[in-house]
XYZ file of C-alpha atoms in Angstrom:
679
model
C 15.318 -30.873 22.312
C 13.845 -33.123 25.282
C 16.381 -34.189 27.802
C 14.398 -37.062 29.456
C 12.538 -40.050 28.669
C 9.249 -39.375 30.007
C 6.485 -37.952 27.943
C 5.586 -34.351 28.305
C 2.444 -33.810 30.260
C 2.321 -30.049 31.041
C 3.656 -26.949 28.796
C 4.611 -23.605 30.189
C 4.827 -20.984 27.111
C 7.252 -18.331 27.811
C 5.552 -15.820 25.888
C 2.362 -14.036 25.675
C -0.628 -12.910 23.339
C -1.385 -14.596 20.105
C 1.435 -17.038 20.083
C 0.755 -18.321 23.832
C -3.130 -18.910 22.921
C -1.735 -20.804 19.737
C 0.296 -23.182 21.601
C -2.215 -23.641 24.336
C -4.834 -24.649 21.539
C -2.753 -27.505 20.332
C -1.761 -28.586 23.726
C -5.320 -28.823 24.570
C -6.023 -30.871 21.374
C -3.249 -33.179 22.477
C -4.467 -33.527 26.154
C -1.555 -31.618 27.730
C -2.047 -29.034 30.533
C -1.027 -25.583 30.121
C 0.785 -22.951 32.098
C 0.900 -19.211 31.229
C 3.055 -16.489 32.584
C 2.269 -12.907 32.671
C 3.596 -9.417 33.270
C 1.532 -6.877 35.301
C 0.175 -5.103 32.126
C -0.949 -8.646 30.904
C -2.685 -9.509 34.280
C -6.192 -9.711 32.364
C -4.796 -10.545 29.128
C -6.818 -13.551 27.167
C -3.673 -15.697 27.172
C -3.683 -15.929 30.847
C -7.441 -17.003 30.978
C -6.625 -19.534 28.246
C -4.167 -21.612 30.452
C -5.098 -24.064 33.076
C -2.506 -22.291 35.345
C -0.792 -18.903 35.322
C 2.228 -17.504 37.071
C 2.844 -13.690 37.455
C 6.159 -12.177 36.483
C 6.238 -9.049 38.342
C 7.047 -5.733 36.441
C 5.876 -3.951 33.281
C 9.007 -4.217 30.820
C 9.873 -7.074 28.767
C 13.349 -7.164 30.358
C 11.727 -7.263 33.792
C 9.263 -10.104 32.814
C 9.244 -12.006 29.519
C 12.948 -11.547 29.102
C 13.867 -12.855 32.702
C 15.197 -16.397 32.108
C 15.194 -17.260 35.900
C 11.873 -16.188 36.718
C 10.377 -18.118 33.898
C 11.956 -21.416 34.843
C 10.953 -20.795 38.448
C 7.553 -20.271 37.209
C 7.771 -23.605 35.397
C 8.808 -25.212 38.641
C 6.049 -23.772 40.676
C 3.338 -24.822 38.247
C 4.590 -28.168 37.751
C 5.092 -27.853 33.998
C 7.591 -30.304 32.510
C 8.109 -28.489 29.385
C 8.561 -25.100 28.088
C 7.712 -23.716 24.701
C 9.138 -20.509 23.898
C 7.089 -19.348 21.262
C 8.532 -16.368 19.062
C 10.463 -13.274 20.117
C 11.634 -12.569 23.478
C 13.830 -15.810 24.539
C 12.922 -18.061 21.596
C 16.239 -17.791 20.066
C 18.454 -17.342 23.196
C 20.756 -20.357 23.523
C 21.402 -19.533 27.216
C 18.000 -19.864 28.043
C 17.551 -23.015 26.226
C 20.415 -24.613 27.948
C 19.004 -23.336 31.486
C 15.819 -25.104 30.922
C 17.599 -28.272 29.876
C 19.753 -28.032 32.765
C 16.826 -27.632 35.204
C 15.705 -30.840 34.028
C 12.602 -29.252 32.103
C 11.685 -30.498 28.279
C 12.869 -27.871 25.867
C 10.496 -27.620 22.751
C 13.174 -26.246 20.523
C 16.275 -26.880 18.810
C 19.496 -27.535 20.627
C 21.371 -24.726 21.994
C 24.339 -25.424 19.833
C 21.971 -24.667 16.842
C 20.758 -21.482 18.139
C 24.185 -20.373 18.985
C 25.356 -21.309 15.279
C 22.558 -19.071 13.839
C 22.122 -16.513 16.537
C 24.624 -14.211 15.107
C 23.959 -13.421 11.303
C 27.564 -12.949 10.676
C 28.490 -16.330 11.918
C 25.694 -17.902 10.445
C 26.597 -16.809 7.036
C 30.132 -17.897 7.484
C 28.762 -21.357 8.292
C 26.406 -21.451 5.380
C 29.213 -20.281 3.078
C 31.225 -23.334 4.246
C 28.398 -25.718 3.464
C 27.988 -24.490 0.207
C 24.879 -22.767 0.671
C 24.773 -19.327 -1.446
C 25.177 -16.017 0.612
C 25.766 -12.186 -0.036
C 28.931 -11.095 1.166
C 29.590 -8.958 4.235
C 30.950 -5.272 3.695
C 32.772 -3.538 6.277
C 30.969 -0.141 6.915
C 34.564 1.601 7.582
C 35.672 0.838 3.810
C 32.504 1.539 2.145
C 32.575 3.837 -0.876
C 29.699 5.273 -2.906
C 30.255 2.504 -5.510
C 29.216 -0.089 -3.020
C 25.791 1.595 -2.650
C 22.997 0.850 -2.125
C 23.634 -1.415 1.162
C 21.522 -2.822 3.795
C 22.691 -2.324 7.639
C 21.381 -5.321 9.696
C 21.481 -6.243 13.263
C 23.684 -9.219 13.740
C 21.370 -10.587 16.500
C 17.449 -10.713 16.450
C 15.353 -9.933 13.534
C 11.701 -8.364 12.784
C 13.325 -5.560 10.732
C 14.738 -4.000 13.913
C 18.100 -2.248 13.299
C 17.524 -2.351 9.413
C 18.635 0.530 7.375
C 19.079 1.080 3.471
C 21.578 3.411 2.730
C 21.860 5.130 -0.747
C 23.786 8.059 -0.041
C 27.240 7.648 1.488
C 26.796 10.924 3.577
C 24.213 9.121 5.573
C 26.251 6.021 6.355
C 27.906 6.894 9.592
C 24.288 8.277 11.076
C 22.438 5.136 9.954
C 25.035 2.845 11.301
C 24.821 4.568 14.744
C 20.932 4.722 14.570
C 20.856 1.066 13.661
C 23.251 -0.094 16.409
C 21.055 1.937 18.766
C 17.893 0.197 17.762
C 19.504 -3.267 17.964
C 20.711 -2.402 21.264
C 17.333 -1.542 22.438
C 15.525 -4.708 20.780
C 18.083 -7.356 21.389
C 20.570 -6.140 23.938
C 23.406 -6.378 21.345
C 24.442 -3.380 19.275
C 26.579 -5.242 16.663
C 25.506 -4.439 13.139
C 26.722 -5.376 9.509
C 26.422 -4.594 6.102
C 25.723 -6.387 2.863
C 24.611 -5.527 -0.562
C 21.188 -4.362 -1.098
C 19.294 -6.252 -3.564
C 16.577 -4.080 -5.376
C 13.348 -5.557 -6.163
C 14.341 -8.860 -4.004
C 11.853 -11.594 -3.042
C 11.837 -12.742 0.244
C 11.363 -16.592 0.220
C 11.635 -18.919 3.095
C 11.630 -22.623 3.729
C 9.708 -24.379 6.671
C 11.905 -27.253 7.840
C 11.099 -29.895 10.561
C 14.152 -32.219 11.645
C 13.879 -34.997 14.245
C 16.309 -36.388 16.783
C 17.093 -39.393 14.270
C 18.641 -37.632 11.417
C 15.662 -36.908 9.188
C 14.883 -33.613 7.713
C 11.561 -32.479 6.045
C 11.251 -29.423 3.815
C 7.575 -28.578 4.411
C 6.813 -26.230 1.378
C 8.140 -22.586 1.002
C 6.365 -19.135 1.657
C 6.861 -15.775 -0.001
C 7.039 -12.921 2.320
C 7.851 -10.002 0.073
C 5.138 -7.563 1.077
C 6.869 -5.764 3.940
C 6.800 -2.584 5.653
C 9.830 -1.155 7.570
C 11.518 -4.590 6.678
C 8.871 -6.396 8.629
C 6.284 -8.674 6.969
C 2.733 -8.069 6.727
C 1.366 -10.258 4.079
C 2.607 -13.850 3.741
C 1.586 -16.759 1.525
C 2.155 -20.274 0.304
C 3.226 -21.655 -1.957
C 5.598 -18.565 -3.152
C 4.345 -17.066 -6.181
C 7.810 -16.471 -7.402
C 8.789 -20.197 -7.248
C 5.505 -20.996 -9.123
C 6.070 -18.542 -11.832
C 9.889 -19.463 -12.318
C 9.194 -23.361 -12.087
C 11.888 -25.795 -13.356
C 14.075 -26.869 -10.641
C 13.753 -23.699 -8.491
C 11.723 -25.287 -5.636
C 13.995 -28.246 -5.455
C 17.192 -26.131 -5.293
C 15.688 -23.926 -2.727
C 14.795 -27.319 -0.713
C 18.182 -28.669 -1.220
C 19.646 -25.439 0.202
C 17.399 -25.355 3.162
C 18.043 -29.066 4.026
C 21.952 -28.625 3.973
C 21.667 -25.423 6.111
C 19.513 -27.488 8.634
C 21.841 -30.499 8.557
C 25.014 -28.367 8.756
C 23.947 -27.080 12.513
C 22.584 -30.444 13.625
C 19.109 -28.826 13.940
C 15.999 -30.523 15.501
C 12.374 -29.270 15.564
C 10.667 -26.540 13.487
C 12.758 -23.916 11.861
C 12.786 -21.694 8.772
C 15.533 -20.951 6.391
C 15.141 -17.391 4.777
C 16.497 -16.506 1.344
C 16.516 -13.366 -0.798
C 15.865 -14.221 -4.313
C 15.819 -12.188 -7.644
C 13.442 -12.474 -10.504
C 15.667 -14.825 -12.586
C 15.692 -17.560 -9.805
C 19.080 -16.813 -8.115
C 18.804 -16.891 -4.353
C 21.135 -16.109 -1.391
C 21.025 -17.290 2.328
C 19.747 -14.439 4.600
C 19.272 -16.291 8.053
C 17.869 -19.320 9.786
C 15.070 -18.622 12.357
C 15.589 -21.313 14.965
C 11.967 -21.225 16.294
C 8.374 -21.218 14.885
C 7.498 -18.209 12.533
C 4.646 -15.823 12.962
C 3.534 -16.915 9.357
C 3.429 -20.630 9.968
C -0.406 -20.739 9.621
C -0.002 -20.696 5.775
C 2.286 -23.695 5.760
C -0.326 -25.580 8.193
C -3.101 -24.682 5.714
C -1.521 -26.109 2.796
C -0.087 -29.089 4.165
C -2.507 -30.093 6.748
C 0.271 -30.248 9.538
C -0.062 -28.780 13.016
C 3.424 -27.437 13.281
C 3.201 -26.987 16.987
C 2.148 -30.630 17.535
C 5.036 -31.685 15.706
C 7.327 -29.485 17.629
C 6.094 -31.139 20.807
C 6.314 -34.642 19.305
C 9.685 -34.157 18.117
C 10.979 -32.849 21.394
C 9.386 -35.839 23.052
C 11.554 -38.116 20.834
C 9.199 -39.144 17.975
C 10.526 -39.573 14.486
C 9.237 -38.008 11.199
C 7.711 -39.921 8.573
C 9.562 -40.836 5.269
C 8.194 -38.016 3.248
C 6.370 -34.664 4.180
C 2.713 -34.313 3.133
C 2.020 -32.588 -0.320
C 1.000 -29.015 -0.873
C -2.606 -28.382 -1.525
C -4.191 -25.149 -2.662
C -3.063 -21.638 -1.585
C -3.053 -19.614 1.829
C -2.448 -15.916 2.542
C -1.820 -14.608 5.999
C -2.368 -10.694 6.766
C -0.896 -9.149 10.014
C -3.407 -6.922 11.398
C -1.556 -4.162 13.328
C -2.707 -1.279 15.647
C -0.703 1.362 13.523
C -1.235 4.178 11.257
C 0.329 3.512 7.740
C -0.157 7.091 6.614
C 1.636 8.654 9.495
C 4.978 6.489 8.791
C 3.500 3.315 10.313
C 3.190 4.689 13.702
C 2.078 2.384 16.459
C -1.152 2.989 18.168
C -2.207 1.980 21.668
C -5.237 2.283 23.845
C -8.386 0.031 24.420
C -9.948 -2.313 22.012
C -13.551 -1.484 22.627
C -14.721 -4.301 20.216
C -13.329 -6.635 17.758
C -14.865 -9.381 15.593
C -12.847 -11.030 12.660
C -15.140 -13.364 10.686
C -13.525 -16.537 11.141
C -14.168 -20.412 10.317
C -11.654 -21.562 12.729
C -9.303 -20.048 15.427
C -5.689 -21.591 16.230
C -6.641 -24.746 14.059
C -6.339 -26.016 10.488
C -8.802 -25.225 7.681
C -10.150 -28.408 6.121
C -12.077 -26.440 3.688
C -11.919 -22.940 1.921
C -12.286 -20.635 4.527
C -11.011 -18.077 7.100
C -8.617 -18.702 10.345
C -7.779 -16.241 12.870
C -5.194 -16.305 15.468
C -5.437 -13.415 17.892
C -4.394 -12.482 21.469
C -6.869 -9.837 22.254
C -10.423 -9.475 22.621
C -13.068 -6.691 23.529
C -11.456 -4.641 26.408
C -7.847 -5.749 25.737
C -5.448 -2.842 26.161
C -2.741 -2.324 23.341
C 0.225 -1.452 25.365
C 3.219 0.538 24.449
C 5.612 -2.279 26.040
C 4.969 -4.890 23.288
C 4.501 -5.546 19.595
C 1.027 -3.899 18.226
C 0.067 -6.802 16.281
C -3.728 -7.650 16.909
C -4.371 -10.571 14.992
C -3.315 -12.858 11.966
C -6.086 -13.389 9.425
C -5.416 -16.357 7.222
C -7.521 -17.645 4.237
C -7.085 -20.915 2.392
C -8.649 -21.845 -0.921
C -7.927 -24.179 -4.015
C -6.320 -21.126 -5.826
C -4.536 -18.104 -5.217
C -7.180 -15.575 -6.698
C -9.862 -17.000 -4.558
C -7.645 -16.926 -1.291
C -6.938 -13.227 -1.795
C -10.550 -12.318 -2.492
C -11.682 -14.315 0.655
C -9.045 -12.710 2.907
C -9.810 -8.937 1.601
C -13.437 -9.728 2.212
C -13.171 -10.878 5.810
C -10.767 -8.015 6.628
C -13.249 -5.426 5.115
C -16.418 -6.886 7.006
C -14.467 -7.175 10.279
C -15.290 -4.921 13.491
C -12.322 -3.382 14.837
C -13.155 -0.246 17.130
C -10.362 1.087 19.148
C -6.828 2.061 18.154
C -6.419 2.863 14.325
C -5.229 -0.177 12.331
C -3.588 -0.958 8.969
C -6.905 -2.915 7.947
C -7.694 -0.555 5.029
C -4.007 -1.100 3.599
C -4.035 -4.771 3.925
C -7.435 -4.822 1.896
C -6.145 -2.268 -0.677
C -3.027 -4.610 -1.163
C -4.974 -7.741 -1.520
C -7.253 -6.314 -4.181
C -4.576 -4.455 -6.152
C -3.878 -5.501 -9.538
C -0.088 -6.058 -9.122
C -0.541 -8.240 -6.020
C -3.171 -10.306 -7.774
C -0.730 -10.867 -10.637
C 1.684 -12.331 -8.277
C 4.424 -10.232 -9.392
C 5.271 -8.581 -6.304
C 8.664 -7.939 -4.525
C 10.068 -6.312 -1.455
C 9.703 -2.709 -3.314
C 5.962 -3.236 -3.663
C 4.681 -0.741 -1.304
C 7.454 2.033 -2.145
C 6.584 1.227 -5.978
C 2.763 1.597 -5.650
C 3.182 4.182 -3.314
C 2.039 4.517 0.455
C -0.376 7.401 -0.194
C -2.189 5.156 -2.839
C -2.196 2.019 -0.451
C -3.079 3.747 2.717
C -6.140 5.663 1.310
C -9.175 4.928 3.462
C -11.519 2.340 1.750
C -14.496 4.571 2.382
C -14.475 7.435 -0.138
C -16.165 10.780 0.502
C -19.796 9.599 -0.334
C -19.411 6.338 2.097
C -18.152 8.712 4.872
C -21.345 10.865 4.260
C -23.624 7.923 4.410
C -21.681 6.867 7.689
C -22.342 10.217 9.079
C -26.119 10.347 8.171
C -26.156 6.604 9.829
C -24.456 8.048 12.946
C -26.782 10.934 13.268
C -29.801 8.749 12.710
C -28.648 6.563 15.416
C -27.793 9.282 17.862
C -31.351 10.688 17.576
C -32.697 7.150 18.241
C -30.334 6.979 21.276
C -31.918 10.326 22.673
C -35.390 8.921 21.931
C -34.616 5.862 23.740
C -33.174 7.508 26.755
C -36.341 10.113 27.029
C -38.181 9.573 30.170
C -41.244 11.439 28.719
C -42.849 10.665 25.252
C -40.807 7.767 24.929
C -41.020 6.754 21.179
C -41.635 10.042 19.567
C -38.857 10.906 17.311
C -36.165 13.283 18.567
C -37.061 16.940 17.462
C -40.678 15.954 16.339
C -43.064 18.914 16.529
C -46.654 19.191 15.508
C -45.745 22.212 13.609
C -42.421 22.325 11.460
C -39.528 23.632 13.503
C -35.848 24.254 12.615
C -33.473 21.327 11.407
C -31.516 19.468 14.199
C -27.884 19.164 13.029
C -25.181 16.543 14.091
C -21.575 17.345 13.208
C -18.625 15.066 12.689
C -15.066 14.824 11.656
C -13.304 11.603 10.177
C -10.800 9.892 12.384
C -7.466 11.590 11.907
C -8.989 14.927 12.260
C -9.329 16.955 15.346
C -12.979 17.709 16.266
C -12.065 20.927 17.731
C -9.063 22.186 15.517
C -11.077 20.798 12.193
C -14.626 22.032 13.368
C -14.906 24.547 10.411
C -14.519 21.682 7.928
C -16.729 19.095 9.999
C -19.511 16.872 8.135
C -23.066 18.439 9.081
C -25.992 16.329 8.921
C -29.359 18.290 9.066
C -32.541 16.285 9.686
C -36.250 17.142 10.872
C -38.506 14.511 12.091
C -42.213 14.191 10.925
C -44.804 12.070 12.224
C -44.127 9.339 9.622
C -40.682 10.077 8.355
C -37.482 11.805 8.605
C -36.328 14.845 6.397
C -32.851 14.726 5.210
C -32.572 18.107 3.051
C -28.988 17.816 2.184
C -29.427 14.196 1.250
C -32.195 13.871 -1.273
C -31.174 10.452 -2.485
C -31.184 9.107 0.986
C -34.287 8.039 2.935
C -34.265 6.302 6.718
C -35.909 3.333 6.747
C -35.445 2.519 10.566
C -33.062 3.460 13.269
C -32.025 2.433 16.719
C -29.007 3.222 18.925
C -27.067 0.382 17.323
C -28.334 -0.295 13.882
C -29.560 2.013 10.829
C -31.236 1.126 7.633
C -30.943 3.710 5.020
C -32.407 3.441 1.372
C -29.790 5.002 -1.007
C -31.076 5.417 -4.527
C -33.602 2.688 -4.089
C -30.963 0.412 -2.402
C -31.427 -0.635 1.077
C -28.263 -0.654 3.239
C -27.728 -1.567 6.872
C -25.229 0.149 9.182
C -24.008 -1.032 12.597
C -23.261 1.979 14.826
C -21.377 1.861 18.049
C -20.138 4.760 20.466
C -17.405 4.815 22.755
C -15.369 7.448 24.814
C -11.522 7.473 23.893
C -8.641 8.158 26.291
C -9.121 11.921 25.839
C -12.625 11.764 26.957
C -13.799 12.465 23.273
C -16.947 10.862 21.712
C -15.878 8.495 18.919
C -18.484 6.637 16.456
C -17.794 3.669 14.665
C -20.247 2.891 11.740
C -19.619 -0.475 9.969
C -21.260 -1.590 6.676
C -21.138 -4.575 4.242
C -18.102 -3.061 2.734
C -16.257 -0.936 5.079
C -15.921 0.809 8.383
C -15.911 4.555 9.196
C -14.723 6.175 12.365
C -16.033 9.583 13.154
C -15.439 11.876 15.840
C -18.249 14.163 17.468
C -17.645 17.770 17.122
C -18.791 19.365 20.410
C -21.722 21.966 20.186
C -19.698 24.417 22.239
C -15.926 24.643 21.938
C -13.776 25.581 24.836
C -10.929 28.069 23.592
C -8.530 26.585 25.938
C -8.739 23.308 24.122
C -7.499 24.771 20.857
C -3.853 24.104 20.396
C -1.285 26.780 19.595
C -0.692 27.448 15.892
C 2.278 25.318 14.838
C 2.033 22.913 17.715
C 3.737 19.526 16.842
C 2.022 16.650 18.252
C 3.036 13.282 19.119
C 2.122 10.957 16.421
C 2.284 7.663 18.504
C 2.965 6.543 22.275
C 6.354 6.139 23.240
C 9.141 7.639 25.012
C 11.674 10.795 23.999
C 15.120 9.162 23.348
C 16.714 12.214 21.859
C 16.268 15.831 21.028
C 18.165 17.626 18.128
C 17.066 21.056 18.628
C 16.862 23.956 21.215
C 14.459 26.925 21.517
C 15.282 29.639 19.204
C 16.851 27.249 16.537
C 15.570 27.936 12.808
C 14.696 24.585 11.319
C 13.465 23.619 7.686
C 10.776 21.509 6.422
C 11.626 17.732 7.018
C 14.599 18.444 9.310
C 14.719 15.871 12.263
C 13.709 17.590 15.454
C 13.525 14.543 17.992
C 13.443 10.732 18.024
C 10.836 8.426 19.632
C 11.066 4.794 20.594
C 7.855 2.863 20.439
C 7.670 -0.812 20.764
C 11.622 -1.113 20.354
C 11.374 0.829 16.956
C 12.808 4.407 16.606
C 10.860 6.910 14.709
C 11.978 10.407 13.636
C 9.847 13.339 14.142
C 10.403 16.057 11.400
C 9.651 19.601 11.312
C 6.277 20.059 9.265
C 7.627 23.328 7.995
C 10.144 26.189 7.789
C 10.326 28.242 11.053
C 11.561 28.708 14.523
C 11.505 26.463 17.486
C 9.273 28.645 19.824
C 8.654 26.016 22.489
C 10.101 22.487 23.499
C 7.437 20.855 25.709
C 9.447 17.466 26.134
C 12.481 16.153 27.632
C 14.652 13.202 26.846
C 13.276 10.129 28.547
C 9.810 11.467 28.797
C 6.898 9.058 28.110
C 4.286 10.205 25.819
C 0.613 9.507 24.591
C -0.640 10.154 21.101
C -1.414 13.804 20.629
C 0.884 15.258 23.371
C 2.501 18.627 22.384
C 6.203 18.049 21.481
C 7.099 21.465 20.391
C 5.705 24.448 18.649
C 7.265 25.869 15.520
C 6.749 29.602 14.680
C 6.633 30.736 11.298
C 8.269 33.984 12.454
C 11.929 34.653 13.057
C 11.123 35.870 16.677
C 8.976 34.185 19.146
C 6.019 35.637 20.744
C 6.506 37.613 23.655
C 4.623 36.362 26.988
C 2.312 39.086 28.914
């Protein structure tokens, strides 16, 4: 709520990445100047370049930079900003920060601090809602739980985003999970308080977007369904909610009434979201109220035509809402593209983004016809850091109906160019094309029900990977030809008389080009005067090739492949092959393998970048398959590393507090009962 009578002219966004760029885009359209803040790892980030002015926050960690309220307020004053927008995450739901902004004479683009305080503790929020007549799930005391109370959900009282959440189905696991949840909540939010509530199997995550002005008017601006989740974090969101559409009747009206009651009960002002857990019969329960803009707000913008950031600023400047909100039109779906490996328990990935090209009709703006919107905080050359959330982009579709919206979004993701850290792109496409998702009958158990091994399977099957390898080999030969200083233009390997075949060898991404060399994909080829022979691929012929593009004819059908080569952080060659249907990442197998590069048998490698927070075993301990060995923290989430097989801990290569990169050796598990003697 603005605390002065003058109009807002310059906005500092107390955030980074995609949401900072999103707010800047609206400010630019409104004629407002913009100010960015940045940590040292973000010095060259796109959100910094997108602002008119930028102020450095010295340090690397969130605590030293984006969570330093005093430094942000000082930055606003030094840059001449008369308003602060918090984005989401970081300080966006920190009542003390909001009050400090107001006390500093700066307009706060957000709800009153008292509203943030009311909803800041989930325990307190549920008590307020219960007193206002909004249906809630009762709290359970972990100390008094019995097996008959299970399953339960442990939740962090402060914050959200799935951090600190644990489902407990066995009473023997309760104490350990409460401790782990508290530890994760402390790391993410600075508050270890957790609580339990009954876990609703096959629940639906339904949320209502609200807008409230300073004159007592509350709009309910449609609902969203966010039931497709991993680790209790949303990855696909859509509006309107398929569950609400399917149940019909007065279900939407009851949801909207409850959301308005919740909003009015705390004197809310601005944009917020009231979240509910619903079952398939139309019963619903209050979960929490997010006193900020949501990550998934673009689907509401697409179906209403509203610019929610614009209305946040207008409301903060004292403008009233109209009598009624706009109608809902069409269907919109958002997918969150993350740098993570779903098949490896959602391990976050880090490193350089070599190239990214997401098909988009608009960026950071509303769609006025069927199409694709992209909101992203990264670009080619960006570094995905271990310090922040691994989301690369939000890709949003809008169409007159849900079927078309899903097809358009899946197609855009499948055609996207994303070279760098591994992503969840294939999983998103598989979900969007799955018959259960297309039916609209999905709940929070969707991924577990279908099975992660099914959903995380690469889009490219063996034949597609083979074609990609042929294209990579042809491109490599063309690159050698283009680089040749003598006889430029003559095919690599060409001889007047037939000679032996040349061979290129690759392993798919996720395999080790050294350890898995024996199972590599081999492509043999021999260049003649007018053609290139591919003896192992009789149905494939090479039409043309350059270092970056290859055209193959496959059973009479011509297909084009884009090829890009880079060197990763481990100085290994990696090749990306993009086609009209999918993308394949290949790693070159070196011609000669250094024996020292081959890891010891039984080596357990770090699946993600992060830091070691706890080690549960010592050298010489006997372990069983699946036993927890140590815990890593990456991007404020805990990840457990389990023993891959029965054996004995022969080596421990890490200590608590150590920072790791992907592929670092954690331990060596010997299959023998005695460890090897050293000589």
